[in-house]
Amino acid sequence: MPTIHHRTCHICEANCGVLVEVEGDRIVSIKGDPDNPLSRGHICPKGTALQDLQEDPDRLRKPLKRIGSDWHEISFEQAFAEIGEKTRAILARDPDSTAVYVGNPNAHSYGNALNIGFLEKALRTRNKFSASTVDQMPHQVANLRLWGHASMFPIPDADRTQTLVILGGNPMASNGSLWTVPDFRARMKDLRARGGELVVIDPRRTETAKIADRHLFIRPATDVWFLVALLKALMARKPHRPVQDFVTGLDEVGALLERFGSEACAAACGIPLAEIERLADRFAAGPAALYGRMGTATQAHGTLNAWLISLINIASGQLDREGGWVFGRPAVDTVSVLPPGSIGKYTSRVSGHRSVLGEFPAAAMAEEIETPGEGQIKALFVVAGNPVLSTPNGSRLAKALDSLELMVSIDIYRNTTSAHAHYILPPSGPLERDHYGLFLLPMAARTIAVYSPPTLPQTEGTLHDWEILRGLASAISGEPVQAPAPREALDGLLRTGPYGLTLQQVEDAPSGIDLGPPPTEQLPARLRSASKSVACAIPEFMLCLGELEIPVSEVSEGLKLIGRRHLRTNNSWLANSRRLIKGPDRCTVMMHPADAEQRGIADGATVKVRSSAGEISLSAEVTEDMMPGTVSIPHGWGHALPGVAMANALGKPGVSVNDITLNEVDPLSGNAALSGIAVEVEVA
Ligand SMILES: Nc1nc2c(c(=O)[nH]1)N[C@H]1C(S)=C(S)[C@@H](COP(=O)(O)OP(=O)(O)OC[C@H]3O[C@@H](n4cnc5c(=O)[nH]c(N)nc54)[C@H](O)[C@@H]3O)O[C@H]1N2
Ligand SMILES: Nc1nc2c(c(=O)[nH]1)N[C@H]1C(S)=C(S)[C@@H](COP(=O)(O)OP(=O)(O)OC[C@H]3O[C@@H](n4cnc5c(=O)[nH]c(N)nc54)[C@H](O)[C@@H]3O)O[C@H]1N2
Ligand code: SF4
Ligand SMILES: [Mo]
């Protein structure tokens, strides 16, 4: 008899409830759970592909050791003993010569999140890098400065708003980010049914733009000018819901903005001023929310963008109000558990980047490995990350990795990054572990508490990620790690959380406990800033904005590169899924017909795309969906490198856009500036 197991899909931030039908140890089907109060039955193709990940013969089950280009299966005991000894020898020579890179799946595994610190502590390293600095770090810097805590993420109250503006995000493909919003399409249908409006501002007419009431093209990496113009327009209006007394400094910001002409801002970003004025009217009327994501964060002005986005919500009276810009109140309050975050505790050795939340920019990892001297990285631990494909100038990083004395990857595949490692340590299968959306549930469109026990029994002889992290930590330090297992820790966190739940209570509701829409009118009590006020005129941001000049765009300018996500990918880590890889080639460069014609490029032609960092060849997809002057290439492709053992991915490897991205960063956050890179395209 088959049994039905409730589970939360951990692949993306949406955290959909799924029902996994199991017979013996065989998965029969994976479907959406209609009783999950947040996802309401929604599932995407990746949810079903969890089965591919679980059953993939290429997924590693035993530790591997590389000798030259040969790979040997070894035991965990041997791996820990050898890595411990080698790391201690490297640390004895130079205590600053080890590093960690923490990848995206760590945000989707509470066991990893609660245990990564043990490895970092054993290494005693300041060289911490992560996917955060190719992603959301600007939002976190803005959070820290505005609310007093880097993890205090505001979200749009989508289920109760009347105007939702999405800037540089594509939830129809990504299923939302820094905003746990499964079933986005249905939520937008509801918005329109109650007379609301969805506006998308993006250099590509995206899948989300196609379901919107209005789509406005914006020139890549000019968002700061759109935001300045919109904030100015708002400051000239009286919002229907007044700005609260605990907000200070808006006038100072207004004074700073006087030097920027609205017409010039509009011309720089490519959005007519009349459209900006129209948006200002809707925001002043409310309820409304402006949400910005990836496209606004991976820019040289990423942090200014994140700051201005919140200021627009604040100045229009939307902060902490129904249908506006709100904070979740999750069952485990990560804001109470995590430190607020700090900036500039140390500076990086080669380029003097300041540390942000204890990390250096991922874009600076290669130079820290390449540059000789005291503190040069000699040993690198990559925990669930694929930085060769996901961080700027990946081919440079790949070369640097080969010069390491010791590289260890904790990963489920021998892929473009882990193939450089001396040891690959694989964790248990994705359905063999439990799940709690520790970092994602705080940002949910509707608050729920839901826990998934392991769906399948753990394969004999395997370890969970958290056990591997502890195994490495104790092998390196020589001390056993003494701490409660993740499950017990979670129970403690729930008990001390805002609802005082026990893990047992949460487990008793397999589809989740509904805790209602995001609460409002919680501020200033929940602010973490010492003053319990929201001080808008953040000196460092003011200085930075004050120094900017509005660019005058020229017709003769070349092409600008942006990124793209497809519903059937998740960065690089589902590349070997039999189900997802099916269909047309998705690793293409999209370009506007006028740009293609000018260069003699036909749809489907193989083209070369060149930046100052390098060149890649791929096919052109000529489409009116692109803004003229802009081209789009997805990331997470480029699997055909020596040592990769992923048969399905190698059948459709694509090329890595990060071979042509640059090591430049947003100075305020260290985040990679991936949007708006100058490129040229020609027939190959
Ligand atoms: N040009 C460009 N670059 C980008 C982006 C972009 O939009 N454009 N997006 C950026 C973003 S937002 C992110 S988050 C980063 C992602 O950057 P990374 O996290 O470095 O890359 P992923 O491709 O997510 O790689 C995840 C790795 O974890 C492994 N893995 C999967 N599940 C598990 C698990 O349960 N345990 C362990 N131990 N390993 C596991 C996978 O095999 C894979 O090797 O990429 C960034 N890079
Ligand atoms: N299917 C799928 N889902 C995913 C992932 C995936 O790889 N595949 N990755 C997950 C991860 S790690 C993350 S962080 C989230 C990201 O979630 P989103 O932020 O929603 O993801 P993107 O699709 O990268 O959306 C960024 C949008 O910004 C636009 N853009 C690019 N440059 C600019 C610019 O300069 N200005 C403006 N205004 N827009 C710009 C792009 O055209 C794109 O539509 O998605 C998550 N979900
Ligand atoms: S939207 Fe995300 S969480 Fe939901 S099924 Fe798809 S991958 Fe899983
Ligand atoms: Mo991400």
PDB file of N, CA and C in Angstrom, residues 170-210:
ATOM      1  N   ASN A 170      11.320  38.500 -10.934  1.00  0.00           N
ATOM      2  CA  ASN A 170      10.473  37.768 -11.884  1.00  0.00           C
ATOM      3  C   ASN A 170       9.838  36.558 -11.197  1.00  0.00           C
ATOM      4  N   PRO A 171       8.928  36.814 -10.244  1.00  0.00           N
ATOM      5  CA  PRO A 171       8.379  35.701  -9.469  1.00  0.00           C
ATOM      6  C   PRO A 171       7.650  34.638 -10.280  1.00  0.00           C
ATOM      7  N   MET A 172       7.207  34.948 -11.497  1.00  0.00           N
ATOM      8  CA  MET A 172       6.566  33.897 -12.294  1.00  0.00           C
ATOM      9  C   MET A 172       7.577  32.807 -12.664  1.00  0.00           C
ATOM     10  N   ALA A 173       8.866  33.156 -12.719  1.00  0.00           N
ATOM     11  CA  ALA A 173       9.893  32.137 -12.961  1.00  0.00           C
ATOM     12  C   ALA A 173      10.571  31.727 -11.658  1.00  0.00           C
ATOM     13  N   SER A 174      10.865  32.697 -10.815  1.00  0.00           N
ATOM     14  CA  SER A 174      11.661  32.399  -9.609  1.00  0.00           C
ATOM     15  C   SER A 174      10.797  31.929  -8.443  1.00  0.00           C
ATOM     16  N   ASN A 175       9.507  32.151  -8.529  1.00  0.00           N
ATOM     17  CA  ASN A 175       8.582  31.881  -7.431  1.00  0.00           C
ATOM     18  C   ASN A 175       8.862  32.730  -6.206  1.00  0.00           C
ATOM     19  N   GLY A 176       9.505  33.883  -6.457  1.00  0.00           N
ATOM     20  CA  GLY A 176       9.681  34.859  -5.383  1.00  0.00           C
ATOM     21  C   GLY A 176      11.007  34.729  -4.679  1.00  0.00           C
ATOM     22  N   SER A 177      11.495  35.854  -4.185  1.00  0.00           N
ATOM     23  CA  SER A 177      12.777  35.854  -3.497  1.00  0.00           C
ATOM     24  C   SER A 177      12.794  36.951  -2.452  1.00  0.00           C
ATOM     25  N   LEU A 178      13.326  36.635  -1.277  1.00  0.00           N
ATOM     26  CA  LEU A 178      13.203  37.498  -0.094  1.00  0.00           C
ATOM     27  C   LEU A 178      11.723  37.812   0.093  1.00  0.00           C
ATOM     28  N   TRP A 179      10.933  36.871  -0.284  1.00  0.00           N
ATOM     29  CA  TRP A 179       9.487  36.993  -0.250  1.00  0.00           C
ATOM     30  C   TRP A 179       8.951  35.601  -0.600  1.00  0.00           C
ATOM     31  N   THR A 180       8.485  34.880   0.421  1.00  0.00           N
ATOM     32  CA  THR A 180       8.031  33.504   0.232  1.00  0.00           C
ATOM     33  C   THR A 180       6.581  33.561  -0.226  1.00  0.00           C
ATOM     34  N   VAL A 181       6.413  33.457  -1.549  1.00  0.00           N
ATOM     35  CA  VAL A 181       5.114  33.757  -2.140  1.00  0.00           C
ATOM     36  C   VAL A 181       4.713  32.705  -3.175  1.00  0.00           C
ATOM     37  N   PRO A 182       4.472  31.463  -2.702  1.00  0.00           N
ATOM     38  CA  PRO A 182       4.060  30.426  -3.650  1.00  0.00           C
ATOM     39  C   PRO A 182       2.720  30.801  -4.271  1.00  0.00           C
ATOM     40  N   ASP A 183       2.438  30.220  -5.409  1.00  0.00           N
ATOM     41  CA  ASP A 183       1.154  30.457  -6.064  1.00  0.00           C
ATOM     42  C   ASP A 183       1.009  31.934  -6.427  1.00  0.00           C
ATOM     43  N   PHE A 184       2.085  32.506  -6.936  1.00  0.00           N
ATOM     44  CA  PHE A 184       2.112  33.926  -7.256  1.00  0.00           C
ATOM     45  C   PHE A 184       1.029  34.291  -8.270  1.00  0.00           C
ATOM     46  N   ARG A 185       0.879  33.435  -9.268  1.00  0.00           N
ATOM     47  CA  ARG A 185      -0.104  33.733 -10.331  1.00  0.00           C
ATOM     48  C   ARG A 185      -1.508  33.898  -9.740  1.00  0.00           C
ATOM     49  N   ALA A 186      -1.902  32.963  -8.865  1.00  0.00           N
ATOM     50  CA  ALA A 186      -3.243  33.032  -8.273  1.00  0.00           C
ATOM     51  C   ALA A 186      -3.369  34.264  -7.375  1.00  0.00           C
ATOM     52  N   ARG A 187      -2.303  34.599  -6.670  1.00  0.00           N
ATOM     53  CA  ARG A 187      -2.348  35.780  -5.792  1.00  0.00           C
ATOM     54  C   ARG A 187      -2.546  37.050  -6.630  1.00  0.00           C
ATOM     55  N   MET A 188      -1.933  37.080  -7.811  1.00  0.00           N
ATOM     56  CA  MET A 188      -2.083  38.251  -8.679  1.00  0.00           C
ATOM     57  C   MET A 188      -3.470  38.291  -9.329  1.00  0.00           C
ATOM     58  N   LYS A 189      -4.020  37.120  -9.577  1.00  0.00           N
ATOM     59  CA  LYS A 189      -5.387  37.052 -10.092  1.00  0.00           C
ATOM     60  C   LYS A 189      -6.348  37.655  -9.066  1.00  0.00           C
ATOM     61  N   ASP A 190      -6.106  37.308  -7.793  1.00  0.00           N
ATOM     62  CA  ASP A 190      -6.944  37.858  -6.710  1.00  0.00           C
ATOM     63  C   ASP A 190      -6.788  39.373  -6.626  1.00  0.00           C
ATOM     64  N   LEU A 191      -5.550  39.839  -6.778  1.00  0.00           N
ATOM     65  CA  LEU A 191      -5.284  41.289  -6.724  1.00  0.00           C
ATOM     66  C   LEU A 191      -6.111  42.008  -7.789  1.00  0.00           C
ATOM     67  N   ARG A 192      -6.117  41.442  -8.975  1.00  0.00           N
ATOM     68  CA  ARG A 192      -6.836  42.108 -10.063  1.00  0.00           C
ATOM     69  C   ARG A 192      -8.335  41.978  -9.887  1.00  0.00           C
ATOM     70  N   ALA A 193      -8.765  40.846  -9.314  1.00  0.00           N
ATOM     71  CA  ALA A 193     -10.203  40.654  -9.077  1.00  0.00           C
ATOM     72  C   ALA A 193     -10.729  41.700  -8.089  1.00  0.00           C
ATOM     73  N   ARG A 194      -9.854  42.171  -7.170  1.00  0.00           N
ATOM     74  CA  ARG A 194     -10.360  43.203  -6.247  1.00  0.00           C
ATOM     75  C   ARG A 194     -10.027  44.608  -6.758  1.00  0.00           C
ATOM     76  N   GLY A 195      -9.736  44.714  -8.044  1.00  0.00           N
ATOM     77  CA  GLY A 195      -9.541  46.017  -8.682  1.00  0.00           C
ATOM     78  C   GLY A 195      -8.137  46.570  -8.549  1.00  0.00           C
ATOM     79  N   GLY A 196      -7.189  45.749  -8.107  1.00  0.00           N
ATOM     80  CA  GLY A 196      -5.810  46.191  -7.928  1.00  0.00           C
ATOM     81  C   GLY A 196      -5.012  46.139  -9.219  1.00  0.00           C
ATOM     82  N   GLU A 197      -3.762  46.559  -9.131  1.00  0.00           N
ATOM     83  CA  GLU A 197      -2.922  46.661 -10.325  1.00  0.00           C
ATOM     84  C   GLU A 197      -1.524  46.124 -10.040  1.00  0.00           C
ATOM     85  N   LEU A 198      -1.026  45.325 -10.982  1.00  0.00           N
ATOM     86  CA  LEU A 198       0.354  44.835 -10.917  1.00  0.00           C
ATOM     87  C   LEU A 198       1.163  45.542 -11.997  1.00  0.00           C
ATOM     88  N   VAL A 199       2.268  46.163 -11.576  1.00  0.00           N
ATOM     89  CA  VAL A 199       3.146  46.861 -12.508  1.00  0.00           C
ATOM     90  C   VAL A 199       4.530  46.215 -12.424  1.00  0.00           C
ATOM     91  N   VAL A 200       5.116  45.897 -13.569  1.00  0.00           N
ATOM     92  CA  VAL A 200       6.445  45.287 -13.595  1.00  0.00           C
ATOM     93  C   VAL A 200       7.399  46.214 -14.338  1.00  0.00           C
ATOM     94  N   ILE A 201       8.539  46.465 -13.718  1.00  0.00           N
ATOM     95  CA  ILE A 201       9.548  47.336 -14.340  1.00  0.00           C
ATOM     96  C   ILE A 201      10.808  46.510 -14.538  1.00  0.00           C
ATOM     97  N   ASP A 202      11.150  46.247 -15.789  1.00  0.00           N
ATOM     98  CA  ASP A 202      12.200  45.273 -16.070  1.00  0.00           C
ATOM     99  C   ASP A 202      12.714  45.504 -17.496  1.00  0.00           C
ATOM    100  N   PRO A 203      14.023  45.317 -17.726  1.00  0.00           N
ATOM    101  CA  PRO A 203      14.538  45.481 -19.099  1.00  0.00           C
ATOM    102  C   PRO A 203      14.081  44.373 -20.051  1.00  0.00           C
ATOM    103  N   ARG A 204      13.403  43.355 -19.490  1.00  0.00           N
ATOM    104  CA  ARG A 204      12.857  42.303 -20.345  1.00  0.00           C
ATOM    105  C   ARG A 204      11.362  42.185 -20.069  1.00  0.00           C
ATOM    106  N   ARG A 205      10.571  41.927 -21.095  1.00  0.00           N
ATOM    107  CA  ARG A 205       9.151  41.647 -20.873  1.00  0.00           C
ATOM    108  C   ARG A 205       9.082  40.214 -20.372  1.00  0.00           C
ATOM    109  N   THR A 206       9.161  40.061 -19.063  1.00  0.00           N
ATOM    110  CA  THR A 206       9.317  38.750 -18.438  1.00  0.00           C
ATOM    111  C   THR A 206       7.982  38.029 -18.341  1.00  0.00           C
ATOM    112  N   GLU A 207       8.046  36.813 -17.845  1.00  0.00           N
ATOM    113  CA  GLU A 207       6.836  36.025 -17.609  1.00  0.00           C
ATOM    114  C   GLU A 207       5.920  36.776 -16.635  1.00  0.00           C
ATOM    115  N   THR A 208       6.511  37.478 -15.662  1.00  0.00           N
ATOM    116  CA  THR A 208       5.704  38.259 -14.714  1.00  0.00           C
ATOM    117  C   THR A 208       5.128  39.491 -15.407  1.00  0.00           C
ATOM    118  N   ALA A 209       5.934  40.133 -16.253  1.00  0.00           N
ATOM    119  CA  ALA A 209       5.437  41.304 -16.993  1.00  0.00           C
ATOM    120  C   ALA A 209       4.233  40.916 -17.843  1.00  0.00           C
ATOM    121  N   LYS A 210       4.259  39.679 -18.347  1.00  0.00           N
ATOM    122  CA  LYS A 210       3.173  39.247 -19.238  1.00  0.00           C
ATOM    123  C   LYS A 210       1.854  39.039 -18.514  1.00  0.00           C
TER     124      LYS A 210
END
